[in-house]
Coordinates of C-alpha atoms and ligand atoms in Angstrom, one line a residue:
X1 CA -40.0 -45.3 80.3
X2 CA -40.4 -45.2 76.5
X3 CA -42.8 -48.0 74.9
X4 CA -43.3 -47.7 70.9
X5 CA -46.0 -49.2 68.7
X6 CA -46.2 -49.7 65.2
X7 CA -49.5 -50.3 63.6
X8 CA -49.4 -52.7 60.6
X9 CA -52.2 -54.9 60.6
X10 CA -53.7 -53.1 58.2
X11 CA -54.6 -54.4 54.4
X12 CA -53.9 -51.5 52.5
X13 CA -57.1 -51.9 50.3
X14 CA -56.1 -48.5 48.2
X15 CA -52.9 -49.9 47.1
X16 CA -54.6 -53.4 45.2
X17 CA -51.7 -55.2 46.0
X18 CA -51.4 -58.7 47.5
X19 CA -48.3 -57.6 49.6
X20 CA -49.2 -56.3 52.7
X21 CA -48.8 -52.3 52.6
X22 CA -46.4 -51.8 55.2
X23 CA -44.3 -54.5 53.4
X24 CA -44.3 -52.6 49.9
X25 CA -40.9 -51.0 49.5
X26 CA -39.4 -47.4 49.0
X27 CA -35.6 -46.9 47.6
X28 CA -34.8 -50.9 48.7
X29 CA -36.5 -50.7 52.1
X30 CA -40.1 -51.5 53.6
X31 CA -42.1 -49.2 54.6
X32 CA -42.5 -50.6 58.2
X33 CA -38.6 -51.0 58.2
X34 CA -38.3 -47.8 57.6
X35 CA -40.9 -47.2 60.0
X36 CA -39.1 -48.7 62.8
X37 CA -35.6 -47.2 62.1
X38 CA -37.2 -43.5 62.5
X39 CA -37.5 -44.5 66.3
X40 CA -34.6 -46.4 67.1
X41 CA -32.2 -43.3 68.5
X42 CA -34.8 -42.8 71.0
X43 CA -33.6 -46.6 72.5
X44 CA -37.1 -47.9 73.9
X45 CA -37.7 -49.9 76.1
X46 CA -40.5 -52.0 75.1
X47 CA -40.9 -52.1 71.1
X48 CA -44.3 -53.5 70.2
X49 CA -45.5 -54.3 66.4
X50 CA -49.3 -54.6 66.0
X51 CA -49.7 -57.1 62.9
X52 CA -53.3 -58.6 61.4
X53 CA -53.5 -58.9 57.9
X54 CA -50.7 -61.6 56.7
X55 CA -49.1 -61.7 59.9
X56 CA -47.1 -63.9 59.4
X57 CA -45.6 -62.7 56.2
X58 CA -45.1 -59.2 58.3
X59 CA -43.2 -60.7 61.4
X60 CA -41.1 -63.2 59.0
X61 CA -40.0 -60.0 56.7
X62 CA -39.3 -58.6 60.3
X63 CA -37.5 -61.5 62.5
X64 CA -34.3 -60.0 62.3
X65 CA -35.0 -57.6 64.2
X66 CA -34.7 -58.6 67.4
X67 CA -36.4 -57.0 70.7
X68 CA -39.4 -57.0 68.9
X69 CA -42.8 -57.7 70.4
X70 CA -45.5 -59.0 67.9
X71 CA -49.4 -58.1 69.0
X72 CA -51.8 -60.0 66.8
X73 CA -55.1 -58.0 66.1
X74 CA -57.6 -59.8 64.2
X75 CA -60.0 -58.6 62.8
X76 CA -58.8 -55.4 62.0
X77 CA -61.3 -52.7 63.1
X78 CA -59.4 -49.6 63.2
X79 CA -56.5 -47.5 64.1
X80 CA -58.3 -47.2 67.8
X81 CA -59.1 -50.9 67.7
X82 CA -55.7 -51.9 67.3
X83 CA -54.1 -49.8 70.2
X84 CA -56.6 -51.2 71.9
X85 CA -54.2 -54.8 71.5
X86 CA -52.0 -52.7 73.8
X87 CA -54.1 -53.3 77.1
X88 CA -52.9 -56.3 77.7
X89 CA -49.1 -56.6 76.9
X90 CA -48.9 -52.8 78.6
X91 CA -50.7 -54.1 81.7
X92 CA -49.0 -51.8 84.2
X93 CA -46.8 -50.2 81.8
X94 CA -46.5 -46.1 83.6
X95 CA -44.5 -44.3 80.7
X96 CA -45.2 -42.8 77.5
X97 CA -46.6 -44.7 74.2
X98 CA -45.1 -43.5 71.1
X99 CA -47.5 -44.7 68.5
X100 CA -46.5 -44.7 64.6
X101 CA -48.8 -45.2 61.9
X102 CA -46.8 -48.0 59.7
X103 CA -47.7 -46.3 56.8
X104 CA -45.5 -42.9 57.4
X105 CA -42.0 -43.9 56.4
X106 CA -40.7 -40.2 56.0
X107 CA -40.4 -38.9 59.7
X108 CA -36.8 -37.9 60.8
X109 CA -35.4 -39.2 63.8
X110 CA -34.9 -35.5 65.2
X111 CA -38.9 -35.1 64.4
X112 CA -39.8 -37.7 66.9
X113 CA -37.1 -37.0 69.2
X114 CA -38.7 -33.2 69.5
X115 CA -42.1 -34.6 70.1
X116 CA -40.9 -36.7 73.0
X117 CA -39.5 -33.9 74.4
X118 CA -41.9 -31.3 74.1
X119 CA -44.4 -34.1 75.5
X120 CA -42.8 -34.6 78.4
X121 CA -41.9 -30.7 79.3
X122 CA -45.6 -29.8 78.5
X123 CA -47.0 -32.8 81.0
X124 CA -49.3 -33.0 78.2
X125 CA -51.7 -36.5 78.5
X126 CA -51.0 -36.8 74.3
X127 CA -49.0 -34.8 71.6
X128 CA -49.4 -35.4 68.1
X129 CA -48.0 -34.6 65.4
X130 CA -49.2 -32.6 62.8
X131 CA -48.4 -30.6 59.6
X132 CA -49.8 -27.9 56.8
X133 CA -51.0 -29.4 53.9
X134 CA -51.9 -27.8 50.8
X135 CA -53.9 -31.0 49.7
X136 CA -54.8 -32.6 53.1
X137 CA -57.5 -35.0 50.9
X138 CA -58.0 -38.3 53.1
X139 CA -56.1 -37.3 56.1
X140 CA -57.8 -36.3 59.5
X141 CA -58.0 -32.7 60.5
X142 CA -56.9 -31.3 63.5
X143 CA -58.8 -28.9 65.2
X144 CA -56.7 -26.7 67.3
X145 CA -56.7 -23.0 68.6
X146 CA -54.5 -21.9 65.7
X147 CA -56.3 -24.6 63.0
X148 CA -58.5 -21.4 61.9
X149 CA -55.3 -20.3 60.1
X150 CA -55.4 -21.4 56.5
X151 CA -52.1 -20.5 55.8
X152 CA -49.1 -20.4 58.5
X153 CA -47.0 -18.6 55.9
X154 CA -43.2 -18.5 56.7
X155 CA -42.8 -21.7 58.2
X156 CA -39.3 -20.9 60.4
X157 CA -39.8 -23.9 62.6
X158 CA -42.4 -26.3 64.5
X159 CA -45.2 -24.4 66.4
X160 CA -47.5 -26.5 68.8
X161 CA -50.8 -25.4 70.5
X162 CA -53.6 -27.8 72.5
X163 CA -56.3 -29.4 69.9
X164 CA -59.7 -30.4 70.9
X165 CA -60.4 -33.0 68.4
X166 CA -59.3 -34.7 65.2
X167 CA -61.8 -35.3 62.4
X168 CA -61.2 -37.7 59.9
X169 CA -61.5 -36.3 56.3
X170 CA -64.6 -38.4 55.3
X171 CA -66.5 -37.1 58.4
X172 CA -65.5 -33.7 58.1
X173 CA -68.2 -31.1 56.8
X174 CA -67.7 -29.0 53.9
X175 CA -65.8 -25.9 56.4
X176 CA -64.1 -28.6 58.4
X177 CA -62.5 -29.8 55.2
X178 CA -60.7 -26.4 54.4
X179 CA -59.0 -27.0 57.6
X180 CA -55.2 -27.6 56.6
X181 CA -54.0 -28.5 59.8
X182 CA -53.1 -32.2 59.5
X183 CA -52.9 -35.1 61.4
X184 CA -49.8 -37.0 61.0
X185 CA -50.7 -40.5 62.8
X186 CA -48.0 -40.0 65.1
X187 CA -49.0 -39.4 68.9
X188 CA -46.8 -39.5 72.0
X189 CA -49.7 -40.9 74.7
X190 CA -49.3 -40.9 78.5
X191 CA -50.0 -44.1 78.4
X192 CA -52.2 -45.0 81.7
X193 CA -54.3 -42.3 80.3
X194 CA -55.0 -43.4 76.9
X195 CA -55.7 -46.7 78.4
X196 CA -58.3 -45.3 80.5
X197 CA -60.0 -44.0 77.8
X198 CA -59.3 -46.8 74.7
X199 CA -62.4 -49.0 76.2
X200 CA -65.0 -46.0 75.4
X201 CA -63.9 -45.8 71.7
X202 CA -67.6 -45.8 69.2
X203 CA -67.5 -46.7 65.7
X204 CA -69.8 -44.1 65.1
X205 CA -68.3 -42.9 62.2
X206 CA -68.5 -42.9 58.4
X207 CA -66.1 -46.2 58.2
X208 CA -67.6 -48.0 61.4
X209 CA -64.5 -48.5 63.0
X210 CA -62.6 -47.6 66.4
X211 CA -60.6 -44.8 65.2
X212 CA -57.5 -43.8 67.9
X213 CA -57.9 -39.9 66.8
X214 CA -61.1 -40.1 68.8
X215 CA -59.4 -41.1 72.1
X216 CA -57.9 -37.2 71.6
X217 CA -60.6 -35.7 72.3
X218 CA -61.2 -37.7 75.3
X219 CA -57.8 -36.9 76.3
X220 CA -56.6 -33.0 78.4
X221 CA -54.4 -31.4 77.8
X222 CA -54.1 -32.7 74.2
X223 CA -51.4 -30.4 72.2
X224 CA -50.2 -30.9 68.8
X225 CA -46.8 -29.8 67.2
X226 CA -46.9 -28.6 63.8
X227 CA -43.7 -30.1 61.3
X228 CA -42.2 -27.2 59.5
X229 CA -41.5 -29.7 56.3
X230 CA -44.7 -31.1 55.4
X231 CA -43.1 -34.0 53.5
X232 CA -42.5 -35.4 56.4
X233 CA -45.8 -36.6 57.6
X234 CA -47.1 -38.6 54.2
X235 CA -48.8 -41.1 54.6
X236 CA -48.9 -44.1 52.1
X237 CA -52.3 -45.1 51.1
X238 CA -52.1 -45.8 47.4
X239 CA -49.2 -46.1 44.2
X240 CA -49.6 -42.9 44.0
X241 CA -48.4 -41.3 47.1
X242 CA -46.1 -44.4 47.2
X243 CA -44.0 -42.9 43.8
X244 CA -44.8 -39.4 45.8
X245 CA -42.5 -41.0 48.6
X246 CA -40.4 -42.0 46.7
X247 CA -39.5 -39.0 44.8
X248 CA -39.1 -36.7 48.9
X249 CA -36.6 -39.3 49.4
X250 CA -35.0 -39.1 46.0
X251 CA -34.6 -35.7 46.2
X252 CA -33.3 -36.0 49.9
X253 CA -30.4 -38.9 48.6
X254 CA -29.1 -36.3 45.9
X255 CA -29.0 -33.6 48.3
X256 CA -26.9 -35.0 50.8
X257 CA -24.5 -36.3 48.3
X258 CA -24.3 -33.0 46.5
X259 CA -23.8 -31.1 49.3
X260 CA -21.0 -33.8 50.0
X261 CA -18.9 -33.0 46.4
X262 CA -20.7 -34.7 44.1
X263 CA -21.9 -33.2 40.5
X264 CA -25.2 -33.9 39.2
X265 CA -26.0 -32.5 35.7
X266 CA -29.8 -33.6 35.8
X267 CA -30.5 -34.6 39.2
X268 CA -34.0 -35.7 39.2
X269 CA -33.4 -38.5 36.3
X270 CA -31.2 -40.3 38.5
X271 CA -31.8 -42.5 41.4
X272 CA -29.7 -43.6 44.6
X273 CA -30.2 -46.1 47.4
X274 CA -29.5 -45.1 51.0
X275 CA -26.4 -48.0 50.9
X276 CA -24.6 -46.0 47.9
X277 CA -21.7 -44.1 49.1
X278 CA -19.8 -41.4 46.6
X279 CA -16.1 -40.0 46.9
X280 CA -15.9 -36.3 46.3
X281 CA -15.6 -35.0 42.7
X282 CA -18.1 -37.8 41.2
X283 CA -19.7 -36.7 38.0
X284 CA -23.6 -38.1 37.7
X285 CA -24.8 -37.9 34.3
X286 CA -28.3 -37.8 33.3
X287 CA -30.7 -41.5 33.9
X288 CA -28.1 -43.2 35.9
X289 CA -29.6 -45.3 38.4
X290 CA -27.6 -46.5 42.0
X291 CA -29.1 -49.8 43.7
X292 CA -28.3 -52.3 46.6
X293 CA -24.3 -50.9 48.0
X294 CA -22.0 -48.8 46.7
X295 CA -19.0 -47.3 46.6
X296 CA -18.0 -44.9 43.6
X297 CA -14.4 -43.3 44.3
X298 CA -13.2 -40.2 43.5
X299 CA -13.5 -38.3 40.5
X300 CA -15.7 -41.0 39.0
X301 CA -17.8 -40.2 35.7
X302 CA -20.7 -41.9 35.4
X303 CA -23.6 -41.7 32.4
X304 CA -25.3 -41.1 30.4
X305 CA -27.4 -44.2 31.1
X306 CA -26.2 -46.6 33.4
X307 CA -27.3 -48.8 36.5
X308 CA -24.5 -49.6 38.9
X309 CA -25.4 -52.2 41.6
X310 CA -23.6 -53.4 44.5
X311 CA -20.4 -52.2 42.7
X312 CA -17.0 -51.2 43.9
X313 CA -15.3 -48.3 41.9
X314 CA -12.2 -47.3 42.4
X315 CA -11.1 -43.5 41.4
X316 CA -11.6 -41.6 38.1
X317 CA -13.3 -45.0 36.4
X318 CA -15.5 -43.7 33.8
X319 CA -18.9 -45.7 32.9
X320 CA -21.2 -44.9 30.0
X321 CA -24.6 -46.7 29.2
X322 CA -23.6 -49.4 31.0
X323 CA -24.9 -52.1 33.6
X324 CA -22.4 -53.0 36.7
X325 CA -24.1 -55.4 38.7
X326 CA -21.9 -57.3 41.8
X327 CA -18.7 -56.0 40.8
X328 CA -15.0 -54.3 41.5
X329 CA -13.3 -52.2 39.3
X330 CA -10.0 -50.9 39.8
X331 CA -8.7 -47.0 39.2
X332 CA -8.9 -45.7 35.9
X333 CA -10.7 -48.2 34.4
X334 CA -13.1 -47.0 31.3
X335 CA -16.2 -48.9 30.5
X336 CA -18.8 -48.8 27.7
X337 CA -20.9 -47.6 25.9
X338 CA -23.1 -50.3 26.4
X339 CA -20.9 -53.3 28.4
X340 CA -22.6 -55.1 31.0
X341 CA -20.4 -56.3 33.8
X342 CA -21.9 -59.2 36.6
X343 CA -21.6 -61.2 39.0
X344 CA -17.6 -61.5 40.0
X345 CA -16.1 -59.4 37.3
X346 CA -13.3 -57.7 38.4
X347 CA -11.2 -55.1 36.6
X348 CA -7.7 -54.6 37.2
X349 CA -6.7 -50.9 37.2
X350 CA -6.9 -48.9 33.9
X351 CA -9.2 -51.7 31.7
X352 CA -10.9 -51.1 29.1
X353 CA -14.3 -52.5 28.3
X354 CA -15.7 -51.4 25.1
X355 CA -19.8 -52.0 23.1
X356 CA -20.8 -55.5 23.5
X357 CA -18.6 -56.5 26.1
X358 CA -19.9 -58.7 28.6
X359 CA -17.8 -60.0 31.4
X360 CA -18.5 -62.3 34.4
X361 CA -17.1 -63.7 37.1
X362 CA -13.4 -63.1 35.2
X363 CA -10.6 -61.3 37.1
X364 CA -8.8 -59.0 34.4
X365 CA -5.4 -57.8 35.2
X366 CA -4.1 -54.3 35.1
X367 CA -5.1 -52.3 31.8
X368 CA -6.7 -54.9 30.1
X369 CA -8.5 -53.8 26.9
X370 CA -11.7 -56.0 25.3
X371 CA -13.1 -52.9 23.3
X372 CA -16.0 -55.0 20.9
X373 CA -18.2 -57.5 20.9
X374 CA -16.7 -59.7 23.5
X375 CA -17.7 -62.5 26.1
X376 CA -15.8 -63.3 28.9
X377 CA -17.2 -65.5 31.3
X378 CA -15.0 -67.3 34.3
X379 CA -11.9 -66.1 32.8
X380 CA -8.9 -65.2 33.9
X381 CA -6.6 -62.3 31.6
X382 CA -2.8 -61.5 32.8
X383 CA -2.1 -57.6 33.0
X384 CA -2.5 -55.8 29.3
X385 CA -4.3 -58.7 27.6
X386 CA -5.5 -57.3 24.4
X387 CA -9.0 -59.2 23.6
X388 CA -9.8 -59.1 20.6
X389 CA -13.1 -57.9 18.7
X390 CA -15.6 -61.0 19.1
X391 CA -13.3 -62.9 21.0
X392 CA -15.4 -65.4 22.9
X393 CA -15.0 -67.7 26.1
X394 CA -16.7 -70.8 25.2
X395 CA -16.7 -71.4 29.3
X396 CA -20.3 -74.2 29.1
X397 CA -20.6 -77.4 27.7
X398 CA -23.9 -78.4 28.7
X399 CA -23.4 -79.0 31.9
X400 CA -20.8 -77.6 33.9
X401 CA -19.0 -74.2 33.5
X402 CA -15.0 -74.3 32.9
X403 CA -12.7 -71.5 33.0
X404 CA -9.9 -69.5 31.0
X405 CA -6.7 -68.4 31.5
X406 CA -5.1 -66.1 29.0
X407 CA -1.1 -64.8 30.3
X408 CA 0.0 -61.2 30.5
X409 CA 0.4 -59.6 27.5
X410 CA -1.2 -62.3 25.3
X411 CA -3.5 -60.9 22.4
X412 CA -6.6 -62.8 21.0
X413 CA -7.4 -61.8 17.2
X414 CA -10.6 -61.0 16.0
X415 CA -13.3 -63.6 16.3
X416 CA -11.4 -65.7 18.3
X417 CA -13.2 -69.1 20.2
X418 CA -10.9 -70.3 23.5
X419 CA -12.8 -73.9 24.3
X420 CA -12.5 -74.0 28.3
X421 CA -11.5 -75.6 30.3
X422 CA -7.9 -74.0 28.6
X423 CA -5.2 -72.3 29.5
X424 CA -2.7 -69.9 27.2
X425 CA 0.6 -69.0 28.1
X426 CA 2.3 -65.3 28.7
X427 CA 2.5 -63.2 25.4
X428 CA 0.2 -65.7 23.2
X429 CA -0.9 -64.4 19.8
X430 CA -4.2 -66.0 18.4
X431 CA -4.9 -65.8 15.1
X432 CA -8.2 -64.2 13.8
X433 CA -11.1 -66.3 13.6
X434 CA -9.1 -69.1 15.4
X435 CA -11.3 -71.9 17.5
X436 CA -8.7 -73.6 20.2
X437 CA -9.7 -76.4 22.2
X438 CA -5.7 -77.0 23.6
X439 CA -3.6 -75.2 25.7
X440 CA -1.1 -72.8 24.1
X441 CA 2.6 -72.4 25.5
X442 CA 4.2 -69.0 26.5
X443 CA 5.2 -66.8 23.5
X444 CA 3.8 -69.2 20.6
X445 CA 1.6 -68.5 17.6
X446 CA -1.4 -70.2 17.6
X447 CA -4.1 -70.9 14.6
X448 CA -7.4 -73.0 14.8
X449 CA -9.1 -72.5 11.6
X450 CA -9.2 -74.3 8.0
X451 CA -6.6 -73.0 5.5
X452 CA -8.4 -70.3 3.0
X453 CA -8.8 -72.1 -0.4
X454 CA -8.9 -69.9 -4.0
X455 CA -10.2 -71.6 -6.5
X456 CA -9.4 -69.3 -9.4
X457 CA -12.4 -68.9 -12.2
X458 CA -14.7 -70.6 -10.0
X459 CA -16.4 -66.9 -9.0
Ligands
UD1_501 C1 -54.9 -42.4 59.7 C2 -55.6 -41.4 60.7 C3 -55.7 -40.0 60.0 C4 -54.3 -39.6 59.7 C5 -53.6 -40.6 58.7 C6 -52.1 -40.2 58.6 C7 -57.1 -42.8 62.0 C8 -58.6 -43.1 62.2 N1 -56.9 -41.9 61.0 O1 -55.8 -42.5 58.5 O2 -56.2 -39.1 61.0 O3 -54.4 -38.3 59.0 O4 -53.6 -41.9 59.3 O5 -51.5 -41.0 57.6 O6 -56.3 -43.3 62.7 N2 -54.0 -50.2 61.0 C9 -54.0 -51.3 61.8 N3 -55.2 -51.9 62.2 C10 -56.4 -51.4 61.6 C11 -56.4 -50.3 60.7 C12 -55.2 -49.8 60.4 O7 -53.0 -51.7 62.3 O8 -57.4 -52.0 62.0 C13 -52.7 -49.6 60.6 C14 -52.4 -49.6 59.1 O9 -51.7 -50.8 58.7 C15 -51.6 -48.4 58.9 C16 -52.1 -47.5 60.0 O10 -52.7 -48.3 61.0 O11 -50.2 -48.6 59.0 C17 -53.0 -46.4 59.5 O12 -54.2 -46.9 58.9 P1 -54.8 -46.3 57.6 O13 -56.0 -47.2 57.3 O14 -53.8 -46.1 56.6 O15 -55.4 -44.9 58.2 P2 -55.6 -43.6 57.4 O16 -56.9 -43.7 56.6 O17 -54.4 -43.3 56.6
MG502 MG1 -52.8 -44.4 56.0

């Protein structure tokens, strides 16, 4: 029997922020989100979230998740103090406690999965989890039979050994500081062992609180295991180590997808969200930034300079220094420099969206091409429309929005103002600087502008 909790009642004074830490988010998911997901292979059987500070806020960010049991600690005196929540709801409980700091969002699934299992073969009464730091400022220290080592050198997998205490960094003495070995805030308890002990937590210590790293000490056997990838254990305490986050799982996006066929010319200028997917053969130029879902097909070239967003590509499109936000574009299609695509644009295959081209919620048929200075906004364009440069969709009058339908094969000429609602015919021609308010038939001519008068002498 598996039981896992969560601690996240705490403030997060270091990060001066009113949103709860375990609520601030890392590449488009919350830290305790992230938290939980780490665990979720290892199907428990009781789930338990300990919440305190804006509790409510925390379990309304969290209620679809279901299964989950909220444990209110108020106030909030301490990592030991808030297991302590546990006595209750675990009343009986005769399996292990997996307990997760809610502010270490970096653990792998196979990290946790190890722990568990080298707990239970060891018939240890906890195993933490622990890692080599070379800056282990602010974390506690764990002191073990191999902790003298400053330096475990070639780190060729996880190494484990029993530890007698853990010492938290502010109450550790000068030599106890130069201890590496770090705690991680992740423990595997027995758990009708830790509960004997969680009623003789102290707060004699420098913060005055019930610290859980003291129960270790009460606890034997205690045994750690050591992380070979350090990055996997940081803990979030402030902005900084937040962006530090942020950048491990950066690096760890683009990795995957490069080993997966995609090219990257200057990786760490990009960024990617864990819902992007990429088609082999994808070209990423440099600052090109991937949010919210993706898919970008194959052979795709993206950048210089864009930001693609819940976005559909087909294959070989081509974007540069562009913004796709809630879009599909077909194969083939080129884009930019400098068009912004939103909400309900869709491109048919081979379209061509030039500078200045800004195009919402419009389906465009196959090979379209509005190359300058455009606006199309609820539109609908018939396969090879040829938009002219300024061509605008006057699509608002005040108060409602009206659309535009332009046939295949129609062009619009330059400066051109289509008055929606209106509708053109297949294989229109618009004259240059034309303003139409009517609807034009298939295959006609059609001006909207005063006749050019010369009044010679006059200059
Ligand atoms: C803790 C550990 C430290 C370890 C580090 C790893 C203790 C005493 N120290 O320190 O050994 O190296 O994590 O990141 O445990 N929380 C509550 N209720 C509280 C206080 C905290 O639920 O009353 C939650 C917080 O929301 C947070 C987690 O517990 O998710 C850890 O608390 P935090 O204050 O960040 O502890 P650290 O100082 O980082
Ligand atoms: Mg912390």
């Amino acid at each position: 029997m598996l039981a896992v909790a969560v601690l996240a009642a705490g403030k997060g004074t270091r990060m001066k922020s009113d949103l709860p830490k375990v609520l601030q988010p890392l590449a488009g998911s919350t830290l305790v989100e992230r938290v939980l997901a780490s665990c979720e292979h290892l199907h428990p059987e009781r789930r338990l979230l300990i919440v305190g500070h804006q509790a409510e806020r925390v379990e309304s960010t969290l209620a679809g998740h279901g299964g989950l049991e909220f444990v209110l600690q108020q106030p909030q005196n301490g990592t030991g103090h808030a297991v302590q929540q546990l006595l209750k709801p675990l009343q009986g409980f005769e399996g292990q406690l997996l307990v997760l700091n809610g502010d270490v969002p970096l653990l792998r699934p196979e990290t946790l999965e190890q722990l568990l299992e080298q707990h239970r073969a060891s018939g240890a009464a906890v195993t933490l989890l622990s890692a080599r730091l070379a800056d282990p400022t602010g974390y506690g220290r764990v002191v073990a039979d191999d902790s003298g080592a400053q330096d475990s050198g070639a780190q060729g997998g996880a190494q484990s050994g029993t530890v007698s205490a853990i010492i938290e960094h502010r109450d550790c003495t000068e030599a106890q500081r130069r201890n590496t070995l770090t705690n991680a805030g992740i423990y595997c308890f027995d758990w009708p062992k830790l509960a004997a002990v969680l009623p003789l937590l102290a707060t004699d210590n420098d913060q005055g609180e019930l610290y859980l790293t003291d129960t270790v000490a009460m606890l034997s056997p205690a045994m750690h295991l050591e992380v070979a990838d350090a990055d996997e254990i940081n803990g979030i305490n402030d902005r900084l180590q937040l962006a530090q986050c942020e950048a491990v799982l950066q690096q760890r996006l683009r990795r995957h997808w490069m080993a997966e066929g995609v090219t990257f010319s200057d990786p760490a200028s990009c960024t990617l969200s864990e819902g992007t997917r990429f088609e082999r053969d994808v070209v990423v130029e440099p600052q090109c930034h991937f949010r919210g879902d993706n898919v970008i097909g194959t052979g795709c070239r993206i950048g210089p300079g864009s930001l693609i967003e819940n976005s559909r590509l087909g294959s070989g499109v081509e974007v540069l220094f562009s913004v796709l936000r809630d879009v599909a574009v077909e194969q083939g299609c080129v884009i930019g420099p400098y068009a912004q695509l939103r909400a309900g644009a869709h491109l048919g295959a081979g379209s061509r969206i030039g500078n200045f081209v800004e195009v919402k919620n419009s389906q465009l048929g196959e090979g379209v091409k509005a190359n300058h200075l455009s606006y199309l906004g609820d539109a609908d364009l018939g396969a090879g429309v040829n938009v002219g440069a300024g061509t605008v969709t006057a699509n608002y009058d005040g108060v409602r929005k009206h659309r535009t339908a332009i046939g295949a094969g129609s062009k619009t000429g330059a400066n051109s103002t289509l008055v929606a609602p209106i509708q053109l015919g297949e294989r229109v021609t618009v004259a240059a600087g034309s303003t139409l308010t009517d609807d034009v038939p298939a295959g006609a001519l059609a001006f909207g502008r005063a006749r050019q008068v010369v009044k010679e002498g006059r200059g």
